[in-house]
PDB file of C-alpha atoms in Angstrom:
ATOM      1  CA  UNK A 552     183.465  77.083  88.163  1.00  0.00           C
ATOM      2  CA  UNK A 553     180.472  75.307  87.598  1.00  0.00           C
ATOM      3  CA  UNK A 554     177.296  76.768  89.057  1.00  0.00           C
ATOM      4  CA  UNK A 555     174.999  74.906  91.374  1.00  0.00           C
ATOM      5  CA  UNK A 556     171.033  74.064  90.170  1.00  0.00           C
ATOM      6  CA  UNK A 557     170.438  76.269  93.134  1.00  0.00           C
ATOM      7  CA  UNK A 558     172.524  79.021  92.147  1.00  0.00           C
ATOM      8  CA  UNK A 559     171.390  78.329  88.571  1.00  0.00           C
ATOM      9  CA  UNK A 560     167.834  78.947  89.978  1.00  0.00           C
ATOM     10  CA  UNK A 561     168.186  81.797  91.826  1.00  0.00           C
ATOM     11  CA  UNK A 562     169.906  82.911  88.952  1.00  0.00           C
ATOM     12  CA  UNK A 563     167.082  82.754  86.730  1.00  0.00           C
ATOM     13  CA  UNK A 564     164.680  83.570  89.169  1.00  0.00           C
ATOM     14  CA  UNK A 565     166.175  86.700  89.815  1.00  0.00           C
ATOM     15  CA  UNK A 566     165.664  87.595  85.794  1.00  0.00           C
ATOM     16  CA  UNK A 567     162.276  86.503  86.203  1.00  0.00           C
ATOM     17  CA  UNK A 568     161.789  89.335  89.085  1.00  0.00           C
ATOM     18  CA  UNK A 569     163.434  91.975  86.812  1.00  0.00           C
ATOM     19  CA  UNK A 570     161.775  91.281  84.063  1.00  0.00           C
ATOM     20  CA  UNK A 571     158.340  90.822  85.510  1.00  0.00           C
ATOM     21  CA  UNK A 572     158.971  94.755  86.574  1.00  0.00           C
ATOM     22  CA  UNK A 573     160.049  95.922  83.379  1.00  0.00           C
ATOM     23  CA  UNK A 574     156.730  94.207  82.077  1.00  0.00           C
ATOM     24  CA  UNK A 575     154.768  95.929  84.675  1.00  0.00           C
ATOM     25  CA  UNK A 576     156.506  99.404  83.581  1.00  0.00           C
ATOM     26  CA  UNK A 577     155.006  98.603  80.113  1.00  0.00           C
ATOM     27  CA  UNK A 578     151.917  97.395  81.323  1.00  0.00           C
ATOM     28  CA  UNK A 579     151.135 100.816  82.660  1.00  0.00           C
ATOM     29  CA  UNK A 580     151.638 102.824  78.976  1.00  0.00           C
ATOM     30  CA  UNK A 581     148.673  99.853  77.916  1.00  0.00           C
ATOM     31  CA  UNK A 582     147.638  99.755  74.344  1.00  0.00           C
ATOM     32  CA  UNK A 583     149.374 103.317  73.798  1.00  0.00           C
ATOM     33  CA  UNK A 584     152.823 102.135  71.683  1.00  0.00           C
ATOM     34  CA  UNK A 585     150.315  99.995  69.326  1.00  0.00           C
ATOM     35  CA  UNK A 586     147.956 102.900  68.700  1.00  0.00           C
ATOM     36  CA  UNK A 587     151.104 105.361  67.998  1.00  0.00           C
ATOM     37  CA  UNK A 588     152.202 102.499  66.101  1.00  0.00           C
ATOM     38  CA  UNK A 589     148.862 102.070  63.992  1.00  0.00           C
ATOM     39  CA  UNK A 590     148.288 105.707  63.420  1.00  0.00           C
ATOM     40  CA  UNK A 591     151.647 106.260  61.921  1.00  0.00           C
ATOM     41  CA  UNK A 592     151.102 103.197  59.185  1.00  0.00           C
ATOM     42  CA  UNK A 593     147.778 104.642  58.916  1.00  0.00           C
ATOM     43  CA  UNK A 594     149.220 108.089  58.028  1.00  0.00           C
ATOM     44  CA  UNK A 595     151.940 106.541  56.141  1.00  0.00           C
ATOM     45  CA  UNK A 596     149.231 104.890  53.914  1.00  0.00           C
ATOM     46  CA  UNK A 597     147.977 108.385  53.270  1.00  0.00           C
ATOM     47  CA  UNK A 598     150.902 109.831  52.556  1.00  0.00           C
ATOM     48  CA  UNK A 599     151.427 106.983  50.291  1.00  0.00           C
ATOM     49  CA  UNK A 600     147.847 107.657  48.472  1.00  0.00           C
ATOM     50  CA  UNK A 601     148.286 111.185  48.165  1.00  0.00           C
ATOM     51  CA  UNK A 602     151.402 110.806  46.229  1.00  0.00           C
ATOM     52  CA  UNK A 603     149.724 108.831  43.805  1.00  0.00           C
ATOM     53  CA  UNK A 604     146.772 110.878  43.549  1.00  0.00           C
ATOM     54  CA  UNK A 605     149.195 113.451  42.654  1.00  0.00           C
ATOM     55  CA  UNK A 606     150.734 111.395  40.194  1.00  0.00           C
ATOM     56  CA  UNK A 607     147.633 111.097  38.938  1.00  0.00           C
ATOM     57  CA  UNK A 608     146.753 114.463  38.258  1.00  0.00           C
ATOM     58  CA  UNK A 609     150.224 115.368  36.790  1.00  0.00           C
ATOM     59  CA  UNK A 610     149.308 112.226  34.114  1.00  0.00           C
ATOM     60  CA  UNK A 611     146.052 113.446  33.609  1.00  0.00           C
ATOM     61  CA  UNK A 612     147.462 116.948  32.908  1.00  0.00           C
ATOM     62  CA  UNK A 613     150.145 116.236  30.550  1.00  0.00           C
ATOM     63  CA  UNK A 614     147.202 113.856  28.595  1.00  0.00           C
ATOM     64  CA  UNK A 615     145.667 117.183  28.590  1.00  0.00           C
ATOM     65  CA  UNK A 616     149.030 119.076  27.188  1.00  0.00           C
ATOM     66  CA  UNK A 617     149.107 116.376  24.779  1.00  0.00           C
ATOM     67  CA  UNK A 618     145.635 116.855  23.259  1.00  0.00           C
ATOM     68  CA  UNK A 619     146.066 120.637  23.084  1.00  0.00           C
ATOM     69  CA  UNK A 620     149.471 120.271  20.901  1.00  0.00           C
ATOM     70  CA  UNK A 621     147.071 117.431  18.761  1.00  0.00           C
ATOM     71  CA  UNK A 622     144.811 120.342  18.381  1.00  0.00           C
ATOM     72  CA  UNK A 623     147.448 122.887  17.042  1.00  0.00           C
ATOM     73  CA  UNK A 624     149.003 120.387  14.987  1.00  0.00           C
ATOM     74  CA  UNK A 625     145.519 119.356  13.372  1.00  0.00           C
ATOM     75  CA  UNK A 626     144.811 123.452  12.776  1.00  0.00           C
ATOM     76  CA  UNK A 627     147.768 123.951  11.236  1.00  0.00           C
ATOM     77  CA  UNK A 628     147.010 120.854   8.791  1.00  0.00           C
ATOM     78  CA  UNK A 629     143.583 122.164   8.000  1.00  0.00           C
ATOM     79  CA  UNK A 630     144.726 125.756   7.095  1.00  0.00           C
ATOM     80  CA  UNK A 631     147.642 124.048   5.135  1.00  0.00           C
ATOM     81  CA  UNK A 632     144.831 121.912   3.233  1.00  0.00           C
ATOM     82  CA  UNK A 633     142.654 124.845   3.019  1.00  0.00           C
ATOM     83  CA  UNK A 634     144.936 126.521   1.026  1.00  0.00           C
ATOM     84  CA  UNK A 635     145.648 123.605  -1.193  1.00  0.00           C
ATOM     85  CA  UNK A 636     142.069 122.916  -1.786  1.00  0.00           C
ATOM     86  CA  UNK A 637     141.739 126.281  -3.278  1.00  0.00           C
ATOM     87  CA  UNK A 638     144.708 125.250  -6.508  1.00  0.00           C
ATOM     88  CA  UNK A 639     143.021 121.784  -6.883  1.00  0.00           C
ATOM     89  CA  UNK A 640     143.304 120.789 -10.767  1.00  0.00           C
ATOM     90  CA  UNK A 641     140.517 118.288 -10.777  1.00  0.00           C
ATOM     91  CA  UNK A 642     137.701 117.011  -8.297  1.00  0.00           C
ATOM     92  CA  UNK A 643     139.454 113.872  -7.256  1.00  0.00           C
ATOM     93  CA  UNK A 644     142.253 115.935  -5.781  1.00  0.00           C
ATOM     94  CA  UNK A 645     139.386 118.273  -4.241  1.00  0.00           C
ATOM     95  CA  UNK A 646     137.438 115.187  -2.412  1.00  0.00           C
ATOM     96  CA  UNK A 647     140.750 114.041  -1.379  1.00  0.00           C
ATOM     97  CA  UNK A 648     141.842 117.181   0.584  1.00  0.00           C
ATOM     98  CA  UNK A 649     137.990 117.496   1.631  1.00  0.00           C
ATOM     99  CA  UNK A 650     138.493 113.815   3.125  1.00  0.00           C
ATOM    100  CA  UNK A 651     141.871 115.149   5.098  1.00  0.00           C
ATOM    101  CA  UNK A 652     140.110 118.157   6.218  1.00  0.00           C
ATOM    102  CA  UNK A 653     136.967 115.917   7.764  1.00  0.00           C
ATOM    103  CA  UNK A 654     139.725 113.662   9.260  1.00  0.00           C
ATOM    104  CA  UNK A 655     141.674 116.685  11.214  1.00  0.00           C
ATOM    105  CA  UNK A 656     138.459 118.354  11.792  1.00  0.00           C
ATOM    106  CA  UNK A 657     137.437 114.868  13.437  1.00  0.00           C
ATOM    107  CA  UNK A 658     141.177 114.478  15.244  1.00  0.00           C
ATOM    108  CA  UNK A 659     140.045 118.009  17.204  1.00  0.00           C
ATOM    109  CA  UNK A 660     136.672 116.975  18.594  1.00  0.00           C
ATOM    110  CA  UNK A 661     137.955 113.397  19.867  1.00  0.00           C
ATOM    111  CA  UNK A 662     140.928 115.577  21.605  1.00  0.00           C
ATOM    112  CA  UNK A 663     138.466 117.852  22.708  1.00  0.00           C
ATOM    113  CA  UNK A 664     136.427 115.288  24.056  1.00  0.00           C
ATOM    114  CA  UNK A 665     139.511 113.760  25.580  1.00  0.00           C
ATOM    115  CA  UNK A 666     140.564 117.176  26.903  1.00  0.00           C
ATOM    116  CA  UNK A 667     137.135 117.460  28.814  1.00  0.00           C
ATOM    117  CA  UNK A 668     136.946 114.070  30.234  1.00  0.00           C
ATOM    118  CA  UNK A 669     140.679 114.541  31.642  1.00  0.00           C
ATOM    119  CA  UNK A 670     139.538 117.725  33.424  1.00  0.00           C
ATOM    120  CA  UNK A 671     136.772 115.807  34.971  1.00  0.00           C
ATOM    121  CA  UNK A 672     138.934 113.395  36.184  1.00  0.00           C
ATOM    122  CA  UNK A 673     141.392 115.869  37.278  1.00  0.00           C
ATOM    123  CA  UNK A 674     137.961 117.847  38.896  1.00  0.00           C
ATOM    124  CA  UNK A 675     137.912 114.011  40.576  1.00  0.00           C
ATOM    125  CA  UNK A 676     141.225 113.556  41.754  1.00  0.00           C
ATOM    126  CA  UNK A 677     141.364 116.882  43.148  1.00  0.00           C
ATOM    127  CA  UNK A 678     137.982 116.685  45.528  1.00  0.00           C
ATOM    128  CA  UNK A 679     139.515 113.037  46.871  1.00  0.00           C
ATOM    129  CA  UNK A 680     142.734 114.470  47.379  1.00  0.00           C
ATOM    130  CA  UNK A 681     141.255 117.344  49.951  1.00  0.00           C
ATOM    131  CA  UNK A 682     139.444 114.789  51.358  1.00  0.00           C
ATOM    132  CA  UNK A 683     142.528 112.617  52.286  1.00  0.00           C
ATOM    133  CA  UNK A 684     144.428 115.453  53.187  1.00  0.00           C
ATOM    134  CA  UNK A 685     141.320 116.704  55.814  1.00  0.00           C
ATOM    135  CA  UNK A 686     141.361 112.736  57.269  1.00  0.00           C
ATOM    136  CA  UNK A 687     145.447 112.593  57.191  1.00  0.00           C
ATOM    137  CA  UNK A 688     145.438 116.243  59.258  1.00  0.00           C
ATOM    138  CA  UNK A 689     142.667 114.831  61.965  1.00  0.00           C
ATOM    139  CA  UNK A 690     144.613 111.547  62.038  1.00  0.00           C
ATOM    140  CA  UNK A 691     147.777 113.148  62.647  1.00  0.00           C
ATOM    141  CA  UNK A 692     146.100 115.391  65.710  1.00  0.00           C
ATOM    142  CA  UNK A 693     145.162 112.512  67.050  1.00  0.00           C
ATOM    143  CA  UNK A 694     148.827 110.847  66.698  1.00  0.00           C
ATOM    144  CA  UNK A 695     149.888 113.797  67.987  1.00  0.00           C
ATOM    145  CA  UNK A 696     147.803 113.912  71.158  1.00  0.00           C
ATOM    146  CA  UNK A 697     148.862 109.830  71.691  1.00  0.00           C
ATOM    147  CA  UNK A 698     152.559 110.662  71.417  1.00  0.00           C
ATOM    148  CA  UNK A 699     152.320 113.331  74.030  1.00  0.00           C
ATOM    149  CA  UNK A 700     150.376 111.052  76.184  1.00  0.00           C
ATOM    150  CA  UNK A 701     152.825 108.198  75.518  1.00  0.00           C
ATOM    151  CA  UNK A 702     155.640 110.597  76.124  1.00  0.00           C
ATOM    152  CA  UNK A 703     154.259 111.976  79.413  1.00  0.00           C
ATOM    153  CA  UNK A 704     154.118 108.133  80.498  1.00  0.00           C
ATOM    154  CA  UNK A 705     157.135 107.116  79.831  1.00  0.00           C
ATOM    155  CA  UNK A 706     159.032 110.203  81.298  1.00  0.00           C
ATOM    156  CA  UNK A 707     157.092 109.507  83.971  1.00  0.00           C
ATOM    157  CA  UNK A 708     158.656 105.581  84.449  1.00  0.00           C
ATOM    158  CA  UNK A 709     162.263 106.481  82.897  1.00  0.00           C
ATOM    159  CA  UNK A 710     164.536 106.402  85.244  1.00  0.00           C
ATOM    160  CA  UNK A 711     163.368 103.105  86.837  1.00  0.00           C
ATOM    161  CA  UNK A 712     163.150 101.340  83.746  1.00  0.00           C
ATOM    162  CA  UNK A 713     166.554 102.149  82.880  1.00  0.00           C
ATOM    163  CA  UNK A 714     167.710 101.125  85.857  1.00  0.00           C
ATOM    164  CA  UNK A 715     165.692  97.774  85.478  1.00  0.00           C
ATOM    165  CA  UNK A 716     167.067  97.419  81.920  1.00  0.00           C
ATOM    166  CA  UNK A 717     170.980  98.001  83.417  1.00  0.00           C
ATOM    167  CA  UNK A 718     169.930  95.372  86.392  1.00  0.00           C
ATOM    168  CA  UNK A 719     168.880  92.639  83.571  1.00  0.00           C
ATOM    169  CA  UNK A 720     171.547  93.112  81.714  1.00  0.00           C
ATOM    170  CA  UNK A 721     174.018  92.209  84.888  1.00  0.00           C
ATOM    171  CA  UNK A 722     171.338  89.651  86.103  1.00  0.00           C
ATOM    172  CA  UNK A 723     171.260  87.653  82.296  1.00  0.00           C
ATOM    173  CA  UNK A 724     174.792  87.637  82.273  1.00  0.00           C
ATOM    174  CA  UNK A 725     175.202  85.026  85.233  1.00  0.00           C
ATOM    175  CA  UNK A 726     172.480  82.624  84.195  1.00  0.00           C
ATOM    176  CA  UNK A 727     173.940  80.298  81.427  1.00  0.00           C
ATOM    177  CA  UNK A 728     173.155  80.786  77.306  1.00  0.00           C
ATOM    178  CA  UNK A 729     171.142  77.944  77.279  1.00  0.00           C
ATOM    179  CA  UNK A 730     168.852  78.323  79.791  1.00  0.00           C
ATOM    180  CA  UNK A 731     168.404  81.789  78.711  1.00  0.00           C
ATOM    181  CA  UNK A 732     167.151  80.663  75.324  1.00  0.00           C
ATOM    182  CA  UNK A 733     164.974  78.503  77.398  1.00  0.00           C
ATOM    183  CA  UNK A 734     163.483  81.230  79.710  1.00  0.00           C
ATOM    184  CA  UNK A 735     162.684  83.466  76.448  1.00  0.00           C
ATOM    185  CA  UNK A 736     161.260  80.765  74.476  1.00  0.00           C
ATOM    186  CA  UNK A 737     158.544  80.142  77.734  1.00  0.00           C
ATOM    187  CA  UNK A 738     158.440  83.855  78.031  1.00  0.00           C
ATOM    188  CA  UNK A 739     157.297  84.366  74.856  1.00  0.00           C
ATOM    189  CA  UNK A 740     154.154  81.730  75.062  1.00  0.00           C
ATOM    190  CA  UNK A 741     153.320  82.858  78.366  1.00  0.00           C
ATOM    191  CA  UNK A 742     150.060  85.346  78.216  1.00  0.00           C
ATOM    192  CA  UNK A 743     151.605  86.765  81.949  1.00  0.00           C
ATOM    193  CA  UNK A 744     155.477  86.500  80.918  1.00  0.00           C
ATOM    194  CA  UNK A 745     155.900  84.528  83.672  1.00  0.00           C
ATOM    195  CA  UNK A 746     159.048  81.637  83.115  1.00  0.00           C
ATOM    196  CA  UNK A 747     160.142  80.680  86.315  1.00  0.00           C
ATOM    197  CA  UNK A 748     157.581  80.553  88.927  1.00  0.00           C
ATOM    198  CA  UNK A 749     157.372  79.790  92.956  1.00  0.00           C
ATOM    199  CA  UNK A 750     155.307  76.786  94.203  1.00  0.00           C
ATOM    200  CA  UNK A 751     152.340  78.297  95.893  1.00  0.00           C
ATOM    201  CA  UNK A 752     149.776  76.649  98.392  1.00  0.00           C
ATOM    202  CA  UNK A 753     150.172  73.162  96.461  1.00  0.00           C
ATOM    203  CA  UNK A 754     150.017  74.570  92.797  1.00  0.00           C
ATOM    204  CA  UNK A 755     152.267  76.318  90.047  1.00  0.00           C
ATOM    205  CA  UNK A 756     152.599  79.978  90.548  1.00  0.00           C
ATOM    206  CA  UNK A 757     151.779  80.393  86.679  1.00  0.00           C
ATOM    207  CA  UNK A 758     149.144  77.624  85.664  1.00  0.00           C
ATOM    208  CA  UNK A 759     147.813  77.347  88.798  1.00  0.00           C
ATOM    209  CA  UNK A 760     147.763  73.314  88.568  1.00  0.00           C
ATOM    210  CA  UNK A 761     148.993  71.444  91.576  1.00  0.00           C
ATOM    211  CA  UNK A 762     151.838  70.032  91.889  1.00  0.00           C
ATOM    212  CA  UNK A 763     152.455  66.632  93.511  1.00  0.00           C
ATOM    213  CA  UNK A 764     154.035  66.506  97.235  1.00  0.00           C
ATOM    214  CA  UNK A 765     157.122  64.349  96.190  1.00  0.00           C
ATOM    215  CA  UNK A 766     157.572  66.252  93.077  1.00  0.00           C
ATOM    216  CA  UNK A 767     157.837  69.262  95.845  1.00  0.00           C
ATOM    217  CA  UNK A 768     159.713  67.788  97.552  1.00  0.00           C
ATOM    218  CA  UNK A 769     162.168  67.309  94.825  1.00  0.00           C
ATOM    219  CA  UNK A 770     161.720  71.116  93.760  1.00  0.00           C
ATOM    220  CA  UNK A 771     162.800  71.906  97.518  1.00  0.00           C
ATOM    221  CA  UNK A 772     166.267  70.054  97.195  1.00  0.00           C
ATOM    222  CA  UNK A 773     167.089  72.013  93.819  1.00  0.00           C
ATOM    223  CA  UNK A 774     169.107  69.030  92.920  1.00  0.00           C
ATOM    224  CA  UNK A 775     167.903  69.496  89.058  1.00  0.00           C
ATOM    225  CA  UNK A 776     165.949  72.133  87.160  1.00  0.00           C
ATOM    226  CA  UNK A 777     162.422  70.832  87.404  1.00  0.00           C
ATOM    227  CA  UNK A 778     159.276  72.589  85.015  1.00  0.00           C
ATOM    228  CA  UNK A 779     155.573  72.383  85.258  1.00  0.00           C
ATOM    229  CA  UNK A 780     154.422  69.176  84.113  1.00  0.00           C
ATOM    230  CA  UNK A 781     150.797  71.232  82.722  1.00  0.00           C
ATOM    231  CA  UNK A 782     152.704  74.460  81.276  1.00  0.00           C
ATOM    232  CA  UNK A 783     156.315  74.057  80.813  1.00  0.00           C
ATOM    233  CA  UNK A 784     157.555  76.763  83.584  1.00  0.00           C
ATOM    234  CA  UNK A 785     160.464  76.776  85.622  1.00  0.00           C
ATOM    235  CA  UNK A 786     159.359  76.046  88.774  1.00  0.00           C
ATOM    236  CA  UNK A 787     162.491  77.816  91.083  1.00  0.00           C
ATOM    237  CA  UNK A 788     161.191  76.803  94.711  1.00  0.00           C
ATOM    238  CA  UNK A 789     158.134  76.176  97.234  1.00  0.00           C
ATOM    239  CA  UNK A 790     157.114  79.034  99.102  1.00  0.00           C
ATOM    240  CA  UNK A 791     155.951  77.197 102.315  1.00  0.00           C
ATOM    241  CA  UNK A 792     152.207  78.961 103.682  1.00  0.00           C
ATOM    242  CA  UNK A 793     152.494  80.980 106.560  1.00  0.00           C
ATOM    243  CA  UNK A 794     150.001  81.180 109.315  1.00  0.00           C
ATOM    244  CA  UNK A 795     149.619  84.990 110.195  1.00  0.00           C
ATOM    245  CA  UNK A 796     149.057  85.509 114.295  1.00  0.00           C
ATOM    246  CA  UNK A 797     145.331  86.623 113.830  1.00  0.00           C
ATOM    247  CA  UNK A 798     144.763  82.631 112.114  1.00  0.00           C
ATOM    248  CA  UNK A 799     146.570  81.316 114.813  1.00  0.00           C
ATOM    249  CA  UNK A 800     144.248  83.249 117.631  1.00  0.00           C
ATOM    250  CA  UNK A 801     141.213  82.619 115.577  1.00  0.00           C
ATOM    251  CA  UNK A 802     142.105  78.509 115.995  1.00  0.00           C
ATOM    252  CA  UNK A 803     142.824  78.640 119.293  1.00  0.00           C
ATOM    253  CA  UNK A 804     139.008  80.552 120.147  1.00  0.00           C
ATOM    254  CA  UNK A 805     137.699  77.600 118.086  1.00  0.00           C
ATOM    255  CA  UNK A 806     138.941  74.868 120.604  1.00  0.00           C
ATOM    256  CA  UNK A 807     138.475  76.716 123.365  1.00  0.00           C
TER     257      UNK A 807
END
């Protein structure tokens, strides 16, 4: 059976009120979930730094390994040379082993050098990697100090909100798809989360704009869905002003 605009409103309206007390529920925990949130990318990128830092020192010390087996190999080329130098048969097979000597002696120092300047990056390496790992640990106490806040609040709210959550999931249910997709799409640009709104003294319950008596009047006999014509919200009603007693009392002193 087809539902009514009213019924559609009320609907709808009734979502609204569920939801606007889920959002309050979340309102409460405040900027907490984005700060957890922050603090574990922000560890994450540590983790992520340290790894290569460590990466880095493994490459520096095979380079190192490396240099040391250039060293042995060059050694072992010089005492094989050495011992050719001393059958030589003429001087131009003398200057050539003497030029194969300078060239291993030369292979060791550059290796040596190489050696050195990979143990000062390694030196490096190390002294940023302690650093990281003293801002990761003081980043993760505090991360560890939000969650327990965060989890304090929201053991705190629980129960409700999962009672909230079961009531919009019943409540969405009898409001049609369309008008669903609707209602989240004006959610989402609202800064309040406010959808479907009352008519208030004269104005929209969201913008705050006023709305025209006949289009109230048309609101009142929720014949079809009518929005805000300044901010796009359902508007479901008009809640008609009330004059408490003490008003009343106070008017009549006045004429009297």
């Amino acid at each position: 059976m087809e539902s009514t605009v009213a019924q559609k409103l009320e609907a709808i309206y009734n979502l609204q009120l569920i939801d606007s007390r889920l959002d309050a529920i979340v309102k409460v925990r405040g900027a907490l979930p984005e700060e957890v949130q922050d603090l574990e990318d922000e560890i994450a990128g540590y983790e992520t730094r340290l790894e290569k830092f460590k990466r880095d020192i493994e490459g520096f010390e095979e380079d190192i390994k490396r240099y040391k087996e250039n060293i042995k190999d060059s050694e072992k080329l010089i005492k094989k040379y050495q011992e050719q130098q001393m059958n030589v048969r003429n001087n131009r097979e003398y200057d050539a082993i003497t030029k194969e000597l300078e060239l291993q002696d030369l292979e060791i120092q550059v290796s040596k050098k190489k050696i050195a300047e990979a143990g000062v990056k390694i030196d490096n390496k190390k002294a940023d990697l302690e650093e990281l790992s003293n801002l990761m640990k003081d980043r993760q106490k505090d991360l560890d100090l939000k969650k327990e806040e965060l989890s304090t609040i929201v053991s705190e709210s629980e129960a409700e909100e999962s009672k909230l959550i079961a009531e919009r999931e019943k409540a969405s249910k009898k409001v049609e798809e369309r008008l669903v997709k609707s209602y989240t799409k004006i959610r989402a640009n609202a800064k309040n989360g406010l959808a479907v709104v009352m008519v208030k003294r004269g104005a929209c319950g969201g913008c705050f704009n006023t709305v025209p008596p006949q289009r109230q009047a048309d609101i009142r006999e929720k014949k079809k869905l009518i929005v805000c014509e300044h901010c796009g919200r359902i508007l479901a009603g008009v809640e008609d002003e009330v004059e408490d007693d003490s008003a009343k009392a106070k008017r009549r002193t006045a004429k009297a």
